[in-house]
Structure formats: structure tokens, C-alpha cells
Amino acid sequence: MIGSPDLEQIIADAQRVFANAADTATLEKEKARFLGKNSALTALLKGLSKLDPEVRKREGAGINVAKQRVEKALNARRQEFSDALINQRLAAEAIDVTLPGLRSSVGSLHPVMQTWERIEQIFHSIGFDVADGPEIETDWYNFTALNSPENHPARSMQDTFYLDAKDAQGRPLLLRTHMSAMQVRYAQIHKPPIKSIVPGRTYRIDSDATHSPMFHQIEGLWIDESISFADLKGVYIAFLRQFFERNDILIRFRPSYFPFTEPSAEIDMRFERGKNAGCWLEISGSGQVHPNVLHNMGLDPKLYTGFAFGSGLERLTMLRYGVDDMRSFFENDLRFLRQFT
Ligand code: PHE
């Protein structure tokens, strides 16, 4: 009977119905209709018993083949549903292993802060006290006490950020223009021998490749009964040799002027690396403390002498690492900063 319109029709109906089943529940319900107890196929099988053995054998085989084809259509559709389910789960649980992981990065000290710490260590090791002071200063500590009276032309060497607030004398407060403002403050609370360094932030209206409106300085001060310019040279060169970890440092003391030192010198150092190699960069002001300043410290200038220096931390850092532009330190570009970790 295979090939008979009946069986072919049953198979075609089952294939179509199974293929159209929208979900597993519908499919299993349709299964009963084509393969269950009350299905046409089961009825045909039951009817076989009434036939002659010869005919029964032939027809039975045909019905079984038809039944297998219906089961095959059912299983194919079941497979489609389970494949779809797996694919759906795979898509939902997909992990893109090529994405960079969520790392929490570890911070590190800014290169200028590394210089700050290095310098503190070096001077501390040769007996200097490390002190700290206010960033907002009075006119007196920043200028007048340092032998720069009001209207003195030397004040215009430093373009100053003034605040609206005023001090007790009615003079505007200001952001300290140099760490030298700490010289007299420190000497007012420490007796000689005075041997201190004061690192800190300073401010001037200035901005180019070697100047920035906020920068860091370290002030050094050594006052005792016979501290000379030779001591300044000895201490400063020893410091630079330790800081740069080499003995062949090229520096020069260039005669200069500061109101609070006499004689005065600027200390220049030669770039060894980077595109500035061969150029000189001023790294420090320095000199013998002026008698008027000693007087403002409450010290007798006939008894005491000493030296002071004020060095730029950004500039020392530029020389140490061959950095060409000071502004790189303040741009917060991680590609630049990571080179110093
Ligand atoms: N305070 C000076 C400056 O900022 C540097 C300096 C310090 C000079 C100490 C002499 C002595 O330019």
C-alpha cells in the first residue's frame, strides 16, 4: 500500500503540520494525531489482522515505512527546536574573550613628586631639616623681609598673583612667588645653626616651555658663624652628583642679582639628553644671605653668614629624564606619566 494515495497523503500531512508547529507543545500534540492510538496509521495497522498473511506482510511493511517517515519528520522538527534553544542560550551567554579585561590600575608618584622625595632624602642625609610653609603669603615675608622694599624695581622680576584678602598691614595677600618666603619665617623659630630645605609649590604669571604658572621649588638655607660661598658650591655640587647619580655634571655659577643675596649667582646645568642636548638650563638661584635679611631674621650680620639657594623641581626633573617641555608635567597625559613609574 506504500505509494497508495492514503499513505502518501498521511505522510505529506504530517510533514506539513509538524513543520508548521510553532513550538514544542504544539508539536507534541500533533504527534498524537499522526502516531497516537486514534491515528489513521494505527487504524490501518489494526486492520491488517483481517488480511491474508501474504497481503498482510506486504501492506504491513508499507505502513511501517510510512510510520518511519512520519517519525522522521517529527524528530527533524524536534531537533530544530532544541537547536534553536541551544543557539539562543549560546547567544545570551556569549562572552567576547577579545575585550580587554576590567583592570583597576595602580597609581604612581608624579615625576616631579619623585624628584621632591629624592631631594628631601639627599639633603636629609647631610643634616638638613625639612620644613613646610604656607602657599598664601604676606607681602612682608615674600618681598619686604627679603630686602625688596615696596616700589623696588626688583619686585617686577616676579609677576605675582594677588588675592582680594589683605594682611594686618592692609597689604594684599599673595600666592608665594618663591620658596625664599620661608627664609625669614624659618629663622624666626629656629636658632643657628640653621640648616634647612623647604620644598613647595610656587606661583607666577608665566607660561612657556620652561615656565609654568604653578611650579615647584626647593629652598635651601644654611646659616652659621662661618658659612661661605665655597660651602654653597660644595654642598650644591655634592647634591647634584647624588641627584643625577654621576660625577661628570656640567654646571656653571653665573653672576646674577637677587635683592636677598650678595653676592648672587644663577646655577645653570647642561642638558645631556633630548632635543635640548648641549643647551644650558637655569636650575637655581643662589647666593650669600644679604645682611639686611639676616637682620630681619633677628640675627647679627657681623656674627652670622650663610647661603641660600632656590631650585626648580620641574627643571631638575627635565634634566634628569631629558624632558623637553615643562608643560608635559601638567597635561596629565598618561602616556607621558607612565614612563616614570
Ligand atoms: N627665590 C629666587 C627665585 O625664585 C631664587 C633664590 C633663592 C635666589 C635663594 C637666591 C637665593 O628666583
mmCIF file of C-alpha atoms and ligand atoms in Angstrom:
data_model
loop_
_atom_site.group_PDB
_atom_site.id
_atom_site.type_symbol
_atom_site.label_atom_id
_atom_site.label_comp_id
_atom_site.label_asym_id
_atom_site.label_seq_id
_atom_site.Cartn_x
_atom_site.Cartn_y
_atom_site.Cartn_z
ATOM 1 C CA MET A 1 0.000 0.000 0.000
ATOM 2 C CA ILE A 2 3.022 2.269 0.068
ATOM 3 C CA GLY A 3 2.630 4.582 -2.823
ATOM 4 C CA SER A 4 -1.074 4.459 -2.203
ATOM 5 C CA PRO A 5 -2.771 7.861 -2.073
ATOM 6 C CA ASP A 6 -3.779 7.215 1.569
ATOM 7 C CA LEU A 7 -0.320 6.699 2.982
ATOM 8 C CA GLU A 8 1.294 9.371 0.840
ATOM 9 C CA GLN A 9 -1.364 11.784 1.977
ATOM 10 C CA ILE A 10 -0.801 10.936 5.663
ATOM 11 C CA ILE A 11 2.938 11.432 5.297
ATOM 12 C CA ALA A 12 2.545 14.740 3.443
ATOM 13 C CA ASP A 13 0.021 15.998 6.037
ATOM 14 C CA ALA A 14 2.301 15.035 8.929
ATOM 15 C CA GLN A 15 5.331 16.699 7.343
ATOM 16 C CA ARG A 16 3.410 19.907 6.733
ATOM 17 C CA VAL A 17 1.748 20.014 10.175
ATOM 18 C CA PHE A 18 4.994 19.245 12.024
ATOM 19 C CA ALA A 19 6.936 21.836 10.028
ATOM 20 C CA ASN A 20 4.291 24.453 10.828
ATOM 21 C CA ALA A 21 4.179 23.697 14.563
ATOM 22 C CA ALA A 22 5.199 26.936 16.279
ATOM 23 C CA ASP A 23 6.541 25.379 19.477
ATOM 24 C CA THR A 24 7.294 22.064 21.209
ATOM 25 C CA ALA A 25 3.917 21.834 22.938
ATOM 26 C CA THR A 26 2.039 22.147 19.629
ATOM 27 C CA LEU A 27 4.397 19.664 18.009
ATOM 28 C CA GLU A 28 3.830 17.016 20.721
ATOM 29 C CA LYS A 29 0.066 17.474 20.453
ATOM 30 C CA GLU A 30 0.218 16.945 16.660
ATOM 31 C CA LYS A 31 2.333 13.842 17.238
ATOM 32 C CA ALA A 32 -0.665 12.170 18.941
ATOM 33 C CA ARG A 33 -2.798 12.985 15.933
ATOM 34 C CA PHE A 34 -0.433 11.209 13.492
ATOM 35 C CA LEU A 35 1.121 8.452 15.619
ATOM 36 C CA GLY A 36 -1.227 8.038 18.615
ATOM 37 C CA LYS A 37 -3.837 5.364 19.394
ATOM 38 C CA ASN A 38 -6.526 7.121 17.407
ATOM 39 C CA SER A 39 -4.389 7.979 14.417
ATOM 40 C CA ALA A 40 -5.069 6.846 10.850
ATOM 41 C CA LEU A 41 -1.828 4.855 10.822
ATOM 42 C CA THR A 42 -2.747 2.914 13.959
ATOM 43 C CA ALA A 43 -6.160 2.179 12.452
ATOM 44 C CA LEU A 44 -4.515 0.845 9.324
ATOM 45 C CA LEU A 45 -2.195 -1.350 11.368
ATOM 46 C CA LYS A 46 -5.111 -2.727 13.338
ATOM 47 C CA GLY A 47 -6.943 -3.521 10.131
ATOM 48 C CA LEU A 48 -4.071 -5.760 8.959
ATOM 49 C CA SER A 49 -5.209 -8.688 11.090
ATOM 50 C CA LYS A 50 -8.187 -9.197 8.831
ATOM 51 C CA LEU A 51 -5.997 -9.732 5.756
ATOM 52 C CA ASP A 52 -4.347 -12.792 4.262
ATOM 53 C CA PRO A 53 -0.865 -13.397 5.579
ATOM 54 C CA GLU A 54 0.735 -12.637 2.178
ATOM 55 C CA VAL A 55 -1.111 -9.382 1.754
ATOM 56 C CA ARG A 56 -0.680 -8.509 5.409
ATOM 57 C CA LYS A 57 3.098 -8.811 5.115
ATOM 58 C CA ARG A 58 3.272 -6.511 2.095
ATOM 59 C CA GLU A 59 0.848 -3.933 3.402
ATOM 60 C CA GLY A 60 2.326 -4.063 6.917
ATOM 61 C CA ALA A 61 5.758 -3.253 5.514
ATOM 62 C CA GLY A 62 4.300 -0.287 3.619
ATOM 63 C CA ILE A 63 2.569 1.077 6.691
ATOM 64 C CA ASN A 64 5.761 0.711 8.737
ATOM 65 C CA VAL A 65 7.763 2.621 6.169
ATOM 66 C CA ALA A 66 5.118 5.362 6.234
ATOM 67 C CA LYS A 67 5.239 5.394 10.031
ATOM 68 C CA GLN A 68 9.019 5.752 9.953
ATOM 69 C CA ARG A 69 8.780 8.700 7.586
ATOM 70 C CA VAL A 70 6.261 10.413 9.855
ATOM 71 C CA GLU A 71 8.553 9.799 12.859
ATOM 72 C CA LYS A 72 11.457 11.130 10.901
ATOM 73 C CA ALA A 73 9.554 14.358 10.177
ATOM 74 C CA LEU A 74 8.651 14.617 13.874
ATOM 75 C CA ASN A 75 12.245 14.121 15.031
ATOM 76 C CA ALA A 76 13.561 16.593 12.490
ATOM 77 C CA ARG A 77 11.220 19.245 13.865
ATOM 78 C CA ARG A 78 12.163 18.330 17.471
ATOM 79 C CA GLN A 79 15.820 18.707 16.539
ATOM 80 C CA GLU A 80 15.100 22.147 15.092
ATOM 81 C CA PHE A 81 13.505 23.261 18.361
ATOM 82 C CA SER A 82 16.365 22.004 20.512
ATOM 83 C CA ASP A 83 18.948 23.556 18.163
ATOM 84 C CA ALA A 84 17.129 26.886 18.361
ATOM 85 C CA LEU A 85 17.071 26.676 22.146
ATOM 86 C CA ILE A 86 20.800 25.970 22.344
ATOM 87 C CA ASN A 87 21.612 28.760 19.893
ATOM 88 C CA GLN A 88 19.511 31.169 21.886
ATOM 89 C CA ARG A 89 21.342 30.286 25.102
ATOM 90 C CA LEU A 90 24.718 30.491 23.421
ATOM 91 C CA ALA A 91 23.880 33.946 22.136
ATOM 92 C CA ALA A 92 22.614 35.082 25.538
ATOM 93 C CA GLU A 93 25.647 33.760 27.404
ATOM 94 C CA ALA A 94 28.227 34.789 24.830
ATOM 95 C CA ILE A 95 31.497 36.180 26.192
ATOM 96 C CA ASP A 96 33.742 38.283 23.981
ATOM 97 C CA VAL A 97 37.128 36.987 25.050
ATOM 98 C CA THR A 98 38.849 39.599 22.888
ATOM 99 C CA LEU A 99 37.633 42.515 25.055
ATOM 100 C CA PRO A 100 40.304 43.920 27.367
ATOM 101 C CA GLY A 101 39.655 42.914 30.972
ATOM 102 C CA LEU A 102 38.407 45.269 33.677
ATOM 103 C CA ARG A 103 41.643 46.045 35.457
ATOM 104 C CA SER A 104 41.996 48.524 38.283
ATOM 105 C CA SER A 105 45.269 50.277 37.627
ATOM 106 C CA VAL A 106 47.711 51.182 40.352
ATOM 107 C CA GLY A 107 48.649 54.844 40.615
ATOM 108 C CA SER A 108 52.182 56.112 40.980
ATOM 109 C CA LEU A 109 54.003 59.234 42.074
ATOM 110 C CA HIS A 110 54.180 62.114 39.613
ATOM 111 C CA PRO A 111 57.743 62.557 38.279
ATOM 112 C CA VAL A 112 58.034 65.964 39.977
ATOM 113 C CA MET A 113 56.958 64.397 43.283
ATOM 114 C CA GLN A 114 59.592 61.702 42.796
ATOM 115 C CA THR A 115 62.165 64.479 42.433
ATOM 116 C CA TRP A 116 60.770 66.165 45.558
ATOM 117 C CA GLU A 117 61.198 62.967 47.590
ATOM 118 C CA ARG A 118 64.683 62.289 46.210
ATOM 119 C CA ILE A 119 65.868 65.785 47.092
ATOM 120 C CA GLU A 120 64.436 65.535 50.606
ATOM 121 C CA GLN A 121 66.290 62.268 51.106
ATOM 122 C CA ILE A 122 69.595 63.616 49.832
ATOM 123 C CA PHE A 123 69.555 66.794 51.941
ATOM 124 C CA HIS A 124 68.223 64.975 54.962
ATOM 125 C CA SER A 125 71.196 62.603 54.703
ATOM 126 C CA ILE A 126 73.613 65.542 55.003
ATOM 127 C CA GLY A 127 71.902 67.045 58.023
ATOM 128 C CA PHE A 128 69.312 69.446 56.586
ATOM 129 C CA ASP A 129 65.969 69.805 58.319
ATOM 130 C CA VAL A 130 62.922 69.535 56.009
ATOM 131 C CA ALA A 131 60.292 72.239 56.604
ATOM 132 C CA ASP A 132 56.945 73.325 55.144
ATOM 133 C CA GLY A 133 55.190 76.683 54.844
ATOM 134 C CA PRO A 134 52.029 78.486 53.651
ATOM 135 C CA GLU A 135 51.246 78.898 49.954
ATOM 136 C CA ILE A 136 49.359 82.119 50.662
ATOM 137 C CA GLU A 137 51.923 84.636 51.881
ATOM 138 C CA THR A 138 52.098 88.147 53.162
ATOM 139 C CA ASP A 139 53.865 90.858 51.222
ATOM 140 C CA TRP A 140 56.376 91.109 54.056
ATOM 141 C CA TYR A 141 57.682 87.523 54.027
ATOM 142 C CA ASN A 142 57.582 87.241 50.256
ATOM 143 C CA PHE A 143 59.211 90.620 49.447
ATOM 144 C CA THR A 144 59.890 93.218 52.142
ATOM 145 C CA ALA A 145 61.717 90.982 54.632
ATOM 146 C CA LEU A 146 63.805 89.748 51.733
ATOM 147 C CA ASN A 147 65.209 93.207 51.101
ATOM 148 C CA SER A 148 62.738 94.073 48.322
ATOM 149 C CA PRO A 149 61.010 97.225 49.601
ATOM 150 C CA GLU A 150 57.755 98.379 48.081
ATOM 151 C CA ASN A 151 58.245 100.076 44.704
ATOM 152 C CA HIS A 152 61.673 98.471 44.391
ATOM 153 C CA PRO A 153 62.116 97.533 40.710
ATOM 154 C CA ALA A 154 63.278 94.015 41.681
ATOM 155 C CA ARG A 155 59.680 93.171 42.618
ATOM 156 C CA SER A 156 58.648 93.289 38.996
ATOM 157 C CA MET A 157 61.023 90.376 38.305
ATOM 158 C CA GLN A 158 58.198 88.221 39.605
ATOM 159 C CA ASP A 159 54.708 88.687 38.198
ATOM 160 C CA THR A 160 52.550 87.953 41.161
ATOM 161 C CA PHE A 161 49.067 86.544 41.767
ATOM 162 C CA TYR A 162 47.464 88.820 44.382
ATOM 163 C CA LEU A 163 44.385 87.899 46.417
ATOM 164 C CA ASP A 164 41.494 90.199 47.339
ATOM 165 C CA ALA A 165 42.135 89.444 51.026
ATOM 166 C CA LYS A 166 44.532 91.724 52.909
ATOM 167 C CA ASP A 167 47.006 91.181 55.740
ATOM 168 C CA ALA A 168 47.121 93.077 59.085
ATOM 169 C CA GLN A 169 49.036 95.949 57.438
ATOM 170 C CA GLY A 170 46.336 96.301 54.787
ATOM 171 C CA ARG A 171 48.565 94.833 52.053
ATOM 172 C CA PRO A 172 47.049 92.264 49.692
ATOM 173 C CA LEU A 173 47.915 88.642 50.375
ATOM 174 C CA LEU A 174 49.538 86.769 47.520
ATOM 175 C CA LEU A 175 50.408 83.304 46.269
ATOM 176 C CA ARG A 176 54.069 82.935 47.189
ATOM 177 C CA THR A 177 56.265 83.650 44.187
ATOM 178 C CA HIS A 178 59.230 81.703 45.572
ATOM 179 C CA MET A 179 60.146 79.436 48.460
ATOM 180 C CA SER A 180 62.519 82.131 49.731
ATOM 181 C CA ALA A 181 59.445 83.467 51.550
ATOM 182 C CA MET A 182 60.195 80.734 54.090
ATOM 183 C CA GLN A 183 63.709 82.007 54.902
ATOM 184 C CA VAL A 184 62.676 84.583 57.495
ATOM 185 C CA ARG A 185 59.735 82.506 58.771
ATOM 186 C CA TYR A 186 62.054 79.586 59.453
ATOM 187 C CA ALA A 187 64.765 81.701 61.063
ATOM 188 C CA GLN A 188 62.200 83.282 63.386
ATOM 189 C CA ILE A 189 61.512 79.920 65.007
ATOM 190 C CA HIS A 190 64.925 78.222 64.777
ATOM 191 C CA LYS A 191 68.227 79.358 66.246
ATOM 192 C CA PRO A 192 71.517 78.991 64.329
ATOM 193 C CA PRO A 193 72.960 76.791 63.093
ATOM 194 C CA ILE A 194 70.100 76.973 60.614
ATOM 195 C CA LYS A 195 70.291 74.204 58.079
ATOM 196 C CA SER A 196 67.033 73.590 56.290
ATOM 197 C CA ILE A 197 65.381 72.824 52.988
ATOM 198 C CA VAL A 198 61.804 73.808 52.180
ATOM 199 C CA PRO A 199 60.168 72.212 49.146
ATOM 200 C CA GLY A 200 56.830 73.525 47.922
ATOM 201 C CA ARG A 201 54.518 74.970 45.309
ATOM 202 C CA THR A 202 55.103 78.465 43.980
ATOM 203 C CA TYR A 203 53.136 80.705 41.600
ATOM 204 C CA ARG A 204 53.931 83.295 38.949
ATOM 205 C CA ILE A 205 52.127 84.685 35.916
ATOM 206 C CA ASP A 206 54.357 82.866 33.454
ATOM 207 C CA SER A 207 53.817 80.159 30.837
ATOM 208 C CA ASP A 208 56.081 78.747 28.141
ATOM 209 C CA ALA A 209 58.273 75.673 27.522
ATOM 210 C CA THR A 210 60.408 76.351 30.620
ATOM 211 C CA HIS A 211 57.902 78.290 32.786
ATOM 212 C CA SER A 212 54.533 77.346 34.234
ATOM 213 C CA PRO A 213 52.188 79.479 36.398
ATOM 214 C CA MET A 214 52.411 76.868 39.168
ATOM 215 C CA PHE A 215 55.756 75.208 39.701
ATOM 216 C CA HIS A 216 57.796 73.644 42.466
ATOM 217 C CA GLN A 217 60.884 74.964 44.158
ATOM 218 C CA ILE A 218 63.145 73.808 46.893
ATOM 219 C CA GLU A 219 64.726 76.450 49.076
ATOM 220 C CA GLY A 220 67.958 75.651 50.862
ATOM 221 C CA LEU A 221 69.302 77.728 53.759
ATOM 222 C CA TRP A 222 72.453 77.258 55.831
ATOM 223 C CA ILE A 223 73.393 79.955 58.327
ATOM 224 C CA ASP A 224 76.098 79.674 60.941
ATOM 225 C CA GLU A 225 79.152 81.573 62.121
ATOM 226 C CA SER A 226 81.306 80.920 59.075
ATOM 227 C CA ILE A 227 79.285 79.552 56.175
ATOM 228 C CA SER A 228 80.736 80.807 52.899
ATOM 229 C CA PHE A 229 80.074 80.802 49.185
ATOM 230 C CA ALA A 230 82.551 77.907 48.937
ATOM 231 C CA ASP A 231 80.231 75.892 51.191
ATOM 232 C CA LEU A 232 77.358 76.670 48.836
ATOM 233 C CA LYS A 233 79.362 75.350 45.884
ATOM 234 C CA GLY A 234 80.484 72.261 47.767
ATOM 235 C CA VAL A 235 77.023 71.370 49.067
ATOM 236 C CA TYR A 236 75.230 72.092 45.812
ATOM 237 C CA ILE A 237 77.625 70.147 43.599
ATOM 238 C CA ALA A 238 77.548 67.187 46.025
ATOM 239 C CA PHE A 239 73.752 67.318 45.884
ATOM 240 C CA LEU A 240 73.680 67.336 42.073
ATOM 241 C CA ARG A 241 76.107 64.405 41.875
ATOM 242 C CA GLN A 242 73.817 62.366 44.092
ATOM 243 C CA PHE A 243 70.666 63.514 42.375
ATOM 244 C CA PHE A 244 71.917 62.669 38.875
ATOM 245 C CA GLU A 245 73.937 59.676 40.095
ATOM 246 C CA ARG A 246 77.087 60.747 38.264
ATOM 247 C CA ASN A 247 80.214 62.807 38.882
ATOM 248 C CA ASP A 248 80.689 64.471 35.499
ATOM 249 C CA ILE A 249 77.905 67.065 35.910
ATOM 250 C CA LEU A 250 78.344 70.193 33.812
ATOM 251 C CA ILE A 251 77.256 73.252 35.790
ATOM 252 C CA ARG A 252 78.208 76.888 35.996
ATOM 253 C CA PHE A 253 77.685 79.584 38.636
ATOM 254 C CA ARG A 254 76.738 82.686 36.642
ATOM 255 C CA PRO A 255 76.934 86.036 38.478
ATOM 256 C CA SER A 256 73.450 87.444 38.930
ATOM 257 C CA TYR A 257 71.309 89.660 41.113
ATOM 258 C CA PHE A 258 68.752 88.906 43.830
ATOM 259 C CA PRO A 259 67.789 91.516 46.435
ATOM 260 C CA PHE A 260 68.141 88.996 49.263
ATOM 261 C CA THR A 261 71.612 87.634 48.441
ATOM 262 C CA GLU A 262 75.001 89.293 47.923
ATOM 263 C CA PRO A 263 76.906 88.082 46.015
ATOM 264 C CA SER A 264 74.349 86.203 43.925
ATOM 265 C CA ALA A 265 74.657 83.563 41.260
ATOM 266 C CA GLU A 266 72.396 81.624 38.985
ATOM 267 C CA ILE A 267 73.251 77.965 38.645
ATOM 268 C CA ASP A 268 72.945 76.562 35.123
ATOM 269 C CA MET A 269 73.198 72.945 34.082
ATOM 270 C CA ARG A 270 73.718 71.445 30.652
ATOM 271 C CA PHE A 271 71.172 69.115 29.064
ATOM 272 C CA GLU A 272 72.807 65.827 28.170
ATOM 273 C CA ARG A 273 69.747 64.215 26.618
ATOM 274 C CA GLY A 274 66.726 65.009 24.473
ATOM 275 C CA LYS A 275 66.418 67.565 21.727
ATOM 276 C CA ASN A 276 67.871 70.242 24.060
ATOM 277 C CA ALA A 277 71.170 68.322 24.432
ATOM 278 C CA GLY A 278 74.032 70.814 24.664
ATOM 279 C CA CYS A 279 71.798 73.692 25.897
ATOM 280 C CA TRP A 280 72.149 75.270 29.349
ATOM 281 C CA LEU A 281 69.120 75.444 31.638
ATOM 282 C CA GLU A 282 68.911 77.633 34.708
ATOM 283 C CA ILE A 283 68.074 75.367 37.637
ATOM 284 C CA SER A 284 68.653 77.550 40.651
ATOM 285 C CA GLY A 285 69.165 80.995 42.077
ATOM 286 C CA SER A 286 71.674 81.225 44.911
ATOM 287 C CA GLY A 287 73.936 83.474 46.931
ATOM 288 C CA GLN A 288 75.189 84.613 50.314
ATOM 289 C CA VAL A 289 72.317 85.738 52.544
ATOM 290 C CA HIS A 290 72.133 89.562 52.493
ATOM 291 C CA PRO A 291 72.927 91.338 55.818
ATOM 292 C CA ASN A 292 69.532 93.074 55.730
ATOM 293 C CA VAL A 293 67.824 89.680 55.548
ATOM 294 C CA LEU A 294 69.918 88.364 58.451
ATOM 295 C CA HIS A 295 68.823 91.433 60.346
ATOM 296 C CA ASN A 296 65.142 90.692 59.602
ATOM 297 C CA MET A 297 65.747 87.164 60.862
ATOM 298 C CA GLY A 298 66.862 88.675 64.170
ATOM 299 C CA LEU A 299 70.462 87.609 63.594
ATOM 300 C CA ASP A 300 73.601 89.731 63.898
ATOM 301 C CA PRO A 301 75.126 90.035 60.409
ATOM 302 C CA LYS A 302 78.553 90.591 61.970
ATOM 303 C CA LEU A 303 78.348 87.177 63.632
ATOM 304 C CA TYR A 304 76.433 85.096 61.129
ATOM 305 C CA THR A 305 76.821 84.368 57.445
ATOM 306 C CA GLY A 306 75.190 81.815 55.239
ATOM 307 C CA PHE A 307 73.970 80.816 51.840
ATOM 308 C CA ALA A 308 70.613 80.224 50.265
ATOM 309 C CA PHE A 309 69.532 78.631 47.045
ATOM 310 C CA GLY A 310 66.178 78.140 45.357
ATOM 311 C CA SER A 311 65.987 75.397 42.730
ATOM 312 C CA GLY A 312 63.195 74.462 40.309
ATOM 313 C CA LEU A 313 61.969 70.888 40.765
ATOM 314 C CA GLU A 314 60.441 70.698 37.268
ATOM 315 C CA ARG A 315 63.728 71.811 35.781
ATOM 316 C CA LEU A 316 65.757 69.245 37.704
ATOM 317 C CA THR A 317 63.277 66.602 36.579
ATOM 318 C CA MET A 318 63.554 67.763 32.956
ATOM 319 C CA LEU A 319 67.331 67.400 33.103
ATOM 320 C CA ARG A 320 67.225 64.032 34.807
ATOM 321 C CA TYR A 321 64.893 62.478 32.233
ATOM 322 C CA GLY A 322 65.581 64.592 29.137
ATOM 323 C CA VAL A 323 62.072 66.150 29.059
ATOM 324 C CA ASP A 324 61.901 68.993 26.519
ATOM 325 C CA ASP A 325 58.795 70.899 27.577
ATOM 326 C CA MET A 326 57.863 71.689 31.167
ATOM 327 C CA ARG A 327 54.165 71.800 30.259
ATOM 328 C CA SER A 328 54.189 67.993 29.747
ATOM 329 C CA PHE A 329 54.281 67.653 33.534
ATOM 330 C CA PHE A 330 50.885 69.330 33.870
ATOM 331 C CA GLU A 331 48.948 67.907 30.915
ATOM 332 C CA ASN A 332 48.037 64.660 32.725
ATOM 333 C CA ASP A 333 48.717 62.583 29.634
ATOM 334 C CA LEU A 334 49.075 59.046 30.967
ATOM 335 C CA ARG A 335 51.303 58.051 28.043
ATOM 336 C CA PHE A 336 53.809 60.623 29.304
ATOM 337 C CA LEU A 337 53.381 59.936 33.018
ATOM 338 C CA ARG A 338 53.614 56.120 32.720
ATOM 339 C CA GLN A 339 57.216 56.455 31.580
ATOM 340 C CA PHE A 340 58.160 57.417 35.129
ATOM 341 C CA THR A 341 56.508 54.568 37.040
HETATM 342 N N1 PHE B 1 63.956 82.919 45.129
HETATM 343 C C1 PHE B 1 64.758 83.011 43.944
HETATM 344 C C2 PHE B 1 63.849 82.781 42.725
HETATM 345 O O1 PHE B 1 62.806 82.235 42.898
HETATM 346 C C3 PHE B 1 65.872 82.026 43.924
HETATM 347 C C4 PHE B 1 66.878 82.251 45.002
HETATM 348 C C5 PHE B 1 66.770 81.589 46.204
HETATM 349 C C6 PHE B 1 67.936 83.100 44.819
HETATM 350 C C7 PHE B 1 67.707 81.792 47.215
HETATM 351 C C8 PHE B 1 68.883 83.304 45.781
HETATM 352 C C9 PHE B 1 68.763 82.639 46.984
HETATM 353 O O2 PHE B 1 64.184 83.120 41.622
#
